[in-house]
mmCIF file of C-alpha atoms in Angstrom:
data_model
loop_
_atom_site.group_PDB
_atom_site.id
_atom_site.type_symbol
_atom_site.label_atom_id
_atom_site.label_comp_id
_atom_site.label_asym_id
_atom_site.label_seq_id
_atom_site.Cartn_x
_atom_site.Cartn_y
_atom_site.Cartn_z
ATOM 1 C CA MET Y 1 75.603 -186.085 122.995
ATOM 2 C CA SER Y 2 77.814 -186.705 119.937
ATOM 3 C CA LEU Y 3 79.871 -184.446 118.226
ATOM 4 C CA GLU Y 4 77.611 -184.833 114.778
ATOM 5 C CA GLN Y 5 74.689 -183.654 117.025
ATOM 6 C CA LYS Y 6 76.542 -180.427 118.087
ATOM 7 C CA ILE Y 7 76.984 -179.659 114.335
ATOM 8 C CA PRO Y 8 74.630 -177.168 112.801
ATOM 9 C CA PRO Y 9 71.902 -178.824 110.730
ATOM 10 C CA VAL Y 10 73.162 -179.782 106.984
ATOM 11 C CA GLU Y 11 70.448 -177.415 105.098
ATOM 12 C CA ASP Y 12 72.014 -173.909 107.081
ATOM 13 C CA LEU Y 13 75.705 -174.997 106.223
ATOM 14 C CA LEU Y 14 74.656 -175.805 102.302
ATOM 15 C CA ALA Y 15 72.722 -172.378 103.185
ATOM 16 C CA PHE Y 16 75.901 -170.600 104.158
ATOM 17 C CA ILE Y 17 78.394 -172.272 101.300
ATOM 18 C CA GLU Y 18 75.959 -170.755 98.893
ATOM 19 C CA GLU Y 19 75.645 -167.384 100.373
ATOM 20 C CA GLN Y 20 79.595 -167.325 99.947
ATOM 21 C CA GLU Y 21 79.635 -168.423 96.299
ATOM 22 C CA ALA Y 22 77.004 -165.512 95.626
ATOM 23 C CA ARG Y 23 79.118 -163.115 97.550
ATOM 24 C CA LEU Y 24 82.068 -163.899 95.433
ATOM 25 C CA LEU Y 25 80.391 -163.454 92.179
ATOM 26 C CA GLY Y 26 78.401 -160.363 92.818
ATOM 27 C CA ARG Y 27 80.701 -158.010 94.019
ATOM 28 C CA ALA Y 28 84.003 -155.611 93.195
ATOM 29 C CA TYR Y 29 86.627 -155.724 95.558
ATOM 30 C CA ASP Y 30 88.453 -152.353 97.096
ATOM 31 C CA ILE Y 31 92.288 -153.507 97.788
ATOM 32 C CA LYS Y 32 94.895 -151.591 99.408
ATOM 33 C CA GLY Y 33 97.652 -151.368 97.430
ATOM 34 C CA THR Y 34 100.139 -152.915 100.476
ATOM 35 C CA ASP Y 35 97.833 -155.696 99.636
ATOM 36 C CA ALA Y 36 97.669 -156.258 96.457
ATOM 37 C CA GLY Y 37 100.133 -158.382 95.681
ATOM 38 C CA GLU Y 38 99.033 -160.731 98.356
ATOM 39 C CA PHE Y 39 95.176 -160.507 97.105
ATOM 40 C CA GLN Y 40 96.399 -161.390 93.651
ATOM 41 C CA VAL Y 41 98.315 -164.472 94.806
ATOM 42 C CA ILE Y 42 95.584 -165.355 97.387
ATOM 43 C CA TYR Y 43 92.333 -164.891 95.525
ATOM 44 C CA GLY Y 44 92.291 -167.544 93.019
ATOM 45 C CA VAL Y 45 93.026 -170.364 95.589
ATOM 46 C CA CYS Y 46 90.373 -168.788 97.834
ATOM 47 C CA ALA Y 47 87.855 -168.622 95.030
ATOM 48 C CA GLN Y 48 88.336 -172.016 93.719
ATOM 49 C CA ALA Y 49 88.033 -173.409 97.725
ATOM 50 C CA ILE Y 50 84.787 -171.410 97.436
ATOM 51 C CA ARG Y 51 83.573 -172.822 94.257
ATOM 52 C CA TYR Y 52 84.953 -176.535 95.321
ATOM 53 C CA SER Y 53 82.459 -175.943 98.329
ATOM 54 C CA ALA Y 54 79.371 -174.785 95.854
ATOM 55 C CA ALA Y 55 79.645 -177.608 94.032
ATOM 56 C CA PHE Y 56 80.080 -180.090 96.911
ATOM 57 C CA ALA Y 57 76.508 -178.711 97.949
ATOM 58 C CA THR Y 58 75.621 -178.750 94.295
ATOM 59 C CA LEU Y 59 75.746 -182.575 94.512
ATOM 60 C CA HIS Y 60 74.945 -183.291 97.602
ATOM 61 C CA ARG Y 61 71.495 -181.336 96.966
ATOM 62 C CA ALA Y 62 71.070 -183.611 93.823
ATOM 63 C CA GLY Y 63 71.173 -187.060 96.327
ATOM 64 C CA ARG Y 64 74.926 -187.634 95.542
ATOM 65 C CA PRO Y 65 76.406 -186.879 98.828
ATOM 66 C CA ARG Y 66 79.139 -189.246 98.371
ATOM 67 C CA GLU Y 67 80.314 -188.350 94.979
ATOM 68 C CA ALA Y 68 80.701 -184.842 96.716
ATOM 69 C CA VAL Y 69 83.471 -185.730 99.113
ATOM 70 C CA VAL Y 70 85.853 -185.312 96.408
ATOM 71 C CA LEU Y 71 84.635 -181.544 96.197
ATOM 72 C CA ALA Y 72 84.811 -181.125 99.640
ATOM 73 C CA ARG Y 73 88.338 -182.652 99.924
ATOM 74 C CA GLN Y 74 89.564 -180.330 97.459
ATOM 75 C CA ALA Y 75 87.867 -177.411 98.903
ATOM 76 C CA ILE Y 76 89.299 -177.707 102.551
ATOM 77 C CA GLU Y 77 92.564 -178.526 100.671
ATOM 78 C CA HIS Y 78 92.710 -175.332 99.088
ATOM 79 C CA ALA Y 79 91.077 -172.931 101.842
ATOM 80 C CA VAL Y 80 93.757 -174.077 103.843
ATOM 81 C CA THR Y 81 96.627 -174.004 101.613
ATOM 82 C CA ALA Y 82 95.953 -170.159 101.370
ATOM 83 C CA GLN Y 83 95.495 -169.572 105.211
ATOM 84 C CA TRP Y 84 98.921 -171.649 105.475
ATOM 85 C CA ALA Y 85 100.173 -169.210 103.291
ATOM 86 C CA ARG Y 86 99.110 -166.481 105.180
ATOM 87 C CA PHE Y 87 99.910 -167.542 108.817
ATOM 88 C CA THR Y 88 103.194 -169.156 107.958
ATOM 89 C CA GLU Y 89 106.406 -167.286 107.770
ATOM 90 C CA GLY Y 90 107.681 -167.036 104.384
ATOM 91 C CA GLY Y 91 104.302 -169.083 103.169
ATOM 92 C CA LEU Y 92 103.147 -166.711 100.800
ATOM 93 C CA GLU Y 93 106.540 -167.050 98.610
ATOM 94 C CA LYS Y 94 106.504 -170.937 98.891
ATOM 95 C CA LEU Y 95 103.038 -170.616 97.578
ATOM 96 C CA VAL Y 96 104.420 -168.498 94.562
ATOM 97 C CA ALA Y 97 107.925 -170.605 93.873
ATOM 98 C CA THR Y 98 105.162 -173.749 93.931
ATOM 99 C CA LEU Y 99 102.682 -172.114 91.350
ATOM 100 C CA GLN Y 100 105.749 -171.173 89.090
ATOM 101 C CA ALA Y 101 107.089 -174.533 89.150
ATOM 102 C CA THR Y 102 103.945 -176.764 88.777
ATOM 103 C CA HIS Y 103 103.260 -174.467 85.695
ATOM 104 C CA ILE Y 104 106.842 -174.466 84.238
ATOM 105 C CA ASP Y 105 106.941 -178.487 84.880
ATOM 106 C CA PHE Y 106 103.321 -179.447 83.080
ATOM 107 C CA TYR Y 107 104.231 -177.061 79.882
ATOM 108 C CA SER Y 108 107.698 -178.635 79.688
ATOM 109 C CA LYS Y 109 105.945 -181.872 79.859
ATOM 110 C CA MET Y 110 103.203 -180.885 77.416
ATOM 111 C CA SER Y 111 105.350 -179.491 74.804
ATOM 112 C CA ALA Y 112 107.684 -182.245 74.559
ATOM 113 C CA TRP Y 113 105.078 -184.708 74.505
ATOM 114 C CA LEU Y 114 103.368 -182.459 71.779
ATOM 115 C CA LYS Y 115 106.894 -181.761 70.135
ATOM 116 C CA ASN Y 116 105.660 -178.380 69.575
ATOM 117 C CA THR Y 117 108.565 -176.197 68.807
ATOM 118 C CA GLN Y 118 106.762 -172.813 69.548
ATOM 119 C CA LEU Y 119 105.512 -174.290 72.933
ATOM 120 C CA ILE Y 120 109.184 -175.452 73.630
ATOM 121 C CA ASP Y 121 110.864 -172.224 72.592
ATOM 122 C CA ALA Y 122 107.955 -170.575 74.823
ATOM 123 C CA VAL Y 123 108.747 -172.702 77.964
ATOM 124 C CA GLU Y 124 112.263 -172.063 77.777
ATOM 125 C CA ALA Y 125 111.758 -168.358 77.392
ATOM 126 C CA GLU Y 126 109.762 -168.289 80.557
ATOM 127 C CA THR Y 127 111.889 -170.496 82.350
ATOM 128 C CA GLU Y 128 114.288 -167.903 81.830
ATOM 129 C CA ARG Y 129 112.568 -164.989 83.046
ATOM 130 C CA LEU Y 130 111.393 -166.746 86.170
ATOM 131 C CA GLY Y 131 115.072 -167.349 87.068
ATOM 132 C CA ARG Y 132 115.964 -169.807 90.121
ATOM 133 C CA LEU Y 133 112.977 -170.472 91.687
ATOM 134 C CA GLY Y 134 112.843 -170.348 95.695
ATOM 135 C CA LYS Y 135 111.764 -173.417 97.846
ATOM 136 C CA GLY Y 136 108.026 -174.357 97.062
ATOM 137 C CA MET Y 137 105.301 -175.661 99.663
ATOM 138 C CA PRO Y 138 105.509 -178.714 101.599
ATOM 139 C CA PRO Y 139 103.115 -181.729 100.991
ATOM 140 C CA VAL Y 140 99.456 -180.872 101.622
ATOM 141 C CA ALA Y 141 99.687 -183.330 104.682
ATOM 142 C CA ASP Y 142 102.387 -181.344 106.393
ATOM 143 C CA ARG Y 143 100.284 -178.197 105.724
ATOM 144 C CA LEU Y 144 97.494 -179.312 107.381
ATOM 145 C CA ARG Y 145 99.453 -180.571 110.057
ATOM 146 C CA ALA Y 146 101.152 -177.084 110.394
ATOM 147 C CA VAL Y 147 98.173 -175.162 110.981
ATOM 148 C CA ASP Y 148 96.395 -177.955 113.228
ATOM 149 C CA GLN Y 149 98.540 -179.513 116.048
ATOM 150 C CA SER Y 150 95.680 -181.819 116.729
ATOM 151 C CA GLN Y 151 95.785 -183.350 113.589
ATOM 152 C CA MET Y 152 92.154 -182.996 112.872
ATOM 153 C CA LEU Y 153 92.065 -181.718 109.373
ATOM 154 C CA GLU Y 154 94.838 -184.268 108.143
ATOM 155 C CA MET Y 155 93.057 -186.879 109.148
ATOM 156 C CA VAL Y 156 89.695 -185.473 107.893
ATOM 157 C CA TYR Y 157 91.531 -185.414 104.611
ATOM 158 C CA LYS Y 158 92.683 -188.903 104.752
ATOM 159 C CA GLN Y 159 89.306 -189.808 105.764
ATOM 160 C CA GLN Y 160 88.063 -188.339 102.689
ATOM 161 C CA SER Y 161 90.231 -189.973 100.576
ATOM 162 C CA GLN Y 162 89.423 -193.296 101.150
ATOM 163 C CA LEU Y 163 86.225 -192.523 99.261
ATOM 164 C CA VAL Y 164 88.395 -190.482 96.323
ATOM 165 C CA HIS Y 165 90.828 -192.887 95.589
ATOM 166 C CA VAL Y 166 90.221 -196.782 94.952
ATOM 167 C CA THR Y 167 90.339 -198.400 98.251
ATOM 168 C CA SER Y 168 88.516 -201.404 100.422
ATOM 169 C CA SER Y 169 85.478 -198.103 100.728
ATOM 170 C CA SER Y 170 85.093 -198.735 96.812
ATOM 171 C CA THR Y 171 83.838 -202.349 97.542
ATOM 172 C CA THR Y 172 82.310 -202.117 101.130
ATOM 173 C CA GLY Y 173 80.203 -198.966 99.861
ATOM 174 C CA PHE Y 174 78.630 -200.964 97.036
ATOM 175 C CA VAL Y 175 78.716 -204.332 98.455
ATOM 176 C CA ARG Y 176 77.460 -206.128 101.864
ATOM 177 C CA ILE Y 177 78.231 -209.740 102.316
ATOM 178 C CA ASP Y 178 76.531 -211.928 105.639
ATOM 179 C CA GLY Y 179 77.661 -215.325 105.185
ATOM 180 C CA ASP Y 180 76.834 -216.486 101.634
ATOM 181 C CA GLU Y 181 74.536 -214.012 100.748
ATOM 182 C CA MET Y 182 75.723 -210.880 99.015
ATOM 183 C CA THR Y 183 73.883 -207.670 98.584
ATOM 184 C CA LEU Y 184 74.721 -205.019 96.172
ATOM 185 C CA VAL Y 185 74.093 -201.041 97.473
ATOM 186 C CA PRO Y 186 73.825 -199.106 94.356
ATOM 187 C CA VAL Y 187 73.071 -195.940 95.994
ATOM 188 C CA PRO Y 188 75.730 -195.794 99.259
ATOM 189 C CA ASP Y 189 75.734 -192.932 101.143
ATOM 190 C CA ASP Y 190 78.594 -190.948 102.190
ATOM 191 C CA PRO Y 191 79.118 -192.774 106.118
ATOM 192 C CA HIS Y 192 80.700 -189.368 107.193
ATOM 193 C CA GLY Y 193 77.986 -187.244 105.925
ATOM 194 C CA VAL Y 194 77.273 -184.255 108.225
ATOM 195 C CA ASN Y 195 80.791 -184.037 109.120
ATOM 196 C CA THR Y 196 81.726 -183.561 105.691
ATOM 197 C CA THR Y 197 79.233 -180.921 104.969
ATOM 198 C CA TYR Y 198 80.981 -179.192 107.746
ATOM 199 C CA VAL Y 199 84.008 -179.446 106.642
ATOM 200 C CA ALA Y 200 83.039 -178.063 103.362
ATOM 201 C CA ALA Y 201 81.595 -175.499 104.971
ATOM 202 C CA MET Y 202 84.563 -174.574 107.208
ATOM 203 C CA ALA Y 203 86.267 -174.535 103.688
ATOM 204 C CA ALA Y 204 84.353 -171.956 102.648
ATOM 205 C CA MET Y 205 84.592 -169.477 105.761
ATOM 206 C CA PHE Y 206 88.140 -170.022 105.416
ATOM 207 C CA ALA Y 207 88.193 -168.417 102.177
ATOM 208 C CA ALA Y 208 85.745 -166.174 102.618
ATOM 209 C CA TRP Y 209 87.323 -164.715 105.512
ATOM 210 C CA LEU Y 210 90.567 -164.327 104.078
ATOM 211 C CA ILE Y 211 89.549 -162.603 101.076
ATOM 212 C CA GLU Y 212 87.475 -160.374 103.515
ATOM 213 C CA ASP Y 213 90.626 -159.540 105.675
ATOM 214 C CA LEU Y 214 92.245 -157.978 102.296
ATOM 215 C CA ILE Y 215 89.345 -155.554 101.297
ATOM 216 C CA ALA Y 216 89.927 -152.062 102.491
ATOM 217 C CA GLY Y 217 87.309 -151.780 105.485
ATOM 218 C CA LYS Y 218 86.543 -155.476 105.862
ATOM 219 C CA PRO Y 219 82.287 -154.690 105.187
ATOM 220 C CA GLY Y 220 81.572 -158.361 105.112
ATOM 221 C CA MET Y 221 83.470 -159.206 108.534
ATOM 222 C CA LEU Y 222 80.673 -158.556 110.818
ATOM 223 C CA ARG Y 223 78.475 -161.014 108.804
ATOM 224 C CA LEU Y 224 81.421 -163.530 108.447
ATOM 225 C CA ASP Y 225 81.662 -163.049 112.483
ATOM 226 C CA GLN Y 226 78.132 -163.436 113.365
ATOM 227 C CA GLN Y 227 77.890 -166.691 110.838
ATOM 228 C CA SER Y 228 80.678 -168.263 112.709
ATOM 229 C CA ASP Y 229 79.261 -168.188 116.241
ATOM 230 C CA GLN Y 230 75.956 -169.112 114.602
ATOM 231 C CA LEU Y 231 77.520 -172.641 112.784
ATOM 232 C CA LEU Y 232 80.425 -172.749 114.923
ATOM 233 C CA LEU Y 233 82.447 -172.584 111.944
ATOM 234 C CA PRO Y 234 86.418 -171.384 112.772
ATOM 235 C CA ILE Y 235 86.950 -168.082 110.702
ATOM 236 C CA ASN Y 236 90.686 -168.765 110.728
ATOM 237 C CA VAL Y 237 93.542 -171.332 111.126
ATOM 238 C CA GLU Y 238 94.658 -168.911 114.295
ATOM 239 C CA THR Y 239 91.752 -168.520 116.344
ATOM 240 C CA SER Y 240 89.890 -171.761 116.364
ATOM 241 C CA ILE Y 241 90.378 -175.429 116.528
ATOM 242 C CA PRO Y 242 87.792 -176.847 113.912
ATOM 243 C CA ARG Y 243 85.236 -179.082 115.694
ATOM 244 C CA GLY Y 244 83.834 -181.386 112.545
ATOM 245 C CA ASN Y 245 85.886 -184.585 112.960
ATOM 246 C CA ASP Y 246 84.673 -188.098 114.019
ATOM 247 C CA GLY Y 247 86.707 -187.899 117.110
#
């Protein structure tokens, strides 16, 4: 039996993703004071991961699974980054430092490009307020490698990057050459479609679990545990090795 045959049906994975987005939008959050700071930093990253996964599901259902790969890739980057911050010593502080540094860098360059003195003054004031920033996060590949010693997540990310960037896949996906004959393929598939869906669902699980773990009483954790068993999805990077690679 191949790995793809072990993965639950695509429809079940898409339904799981869509459920996580619905739960994200339709609830209030009771957060203990001791977890409020972490929730404030982590929630947006996790919410974005879930929404990227949901956008993947939308494009997949619309018959564009190849174009949806970029969303699965960004979903796993966001979800794993949030979990990396949770399970790595000093990870949350490094995430905050990176958020601050990228914020300042973007608006500094934007204000200079616009020659907007008001924005320049605001950036300088914010830079002074933040003071010396701490050490930021390592590159995304290092974050993926740090939480998965098998390096499966890193390889999945690189595999998905082949369709996201301008690579040979941009040519070979749309053109078939057999001797002197060239055939155009106007609607190519994602060559790893089942696995891509699994990875998008895994990202949604990682993010949903982390949000749930910060809610007082963890009211939705039992449901996530049951879905983890049913769909063979790891709930976090600490307790399980993801099983969605091509081997």
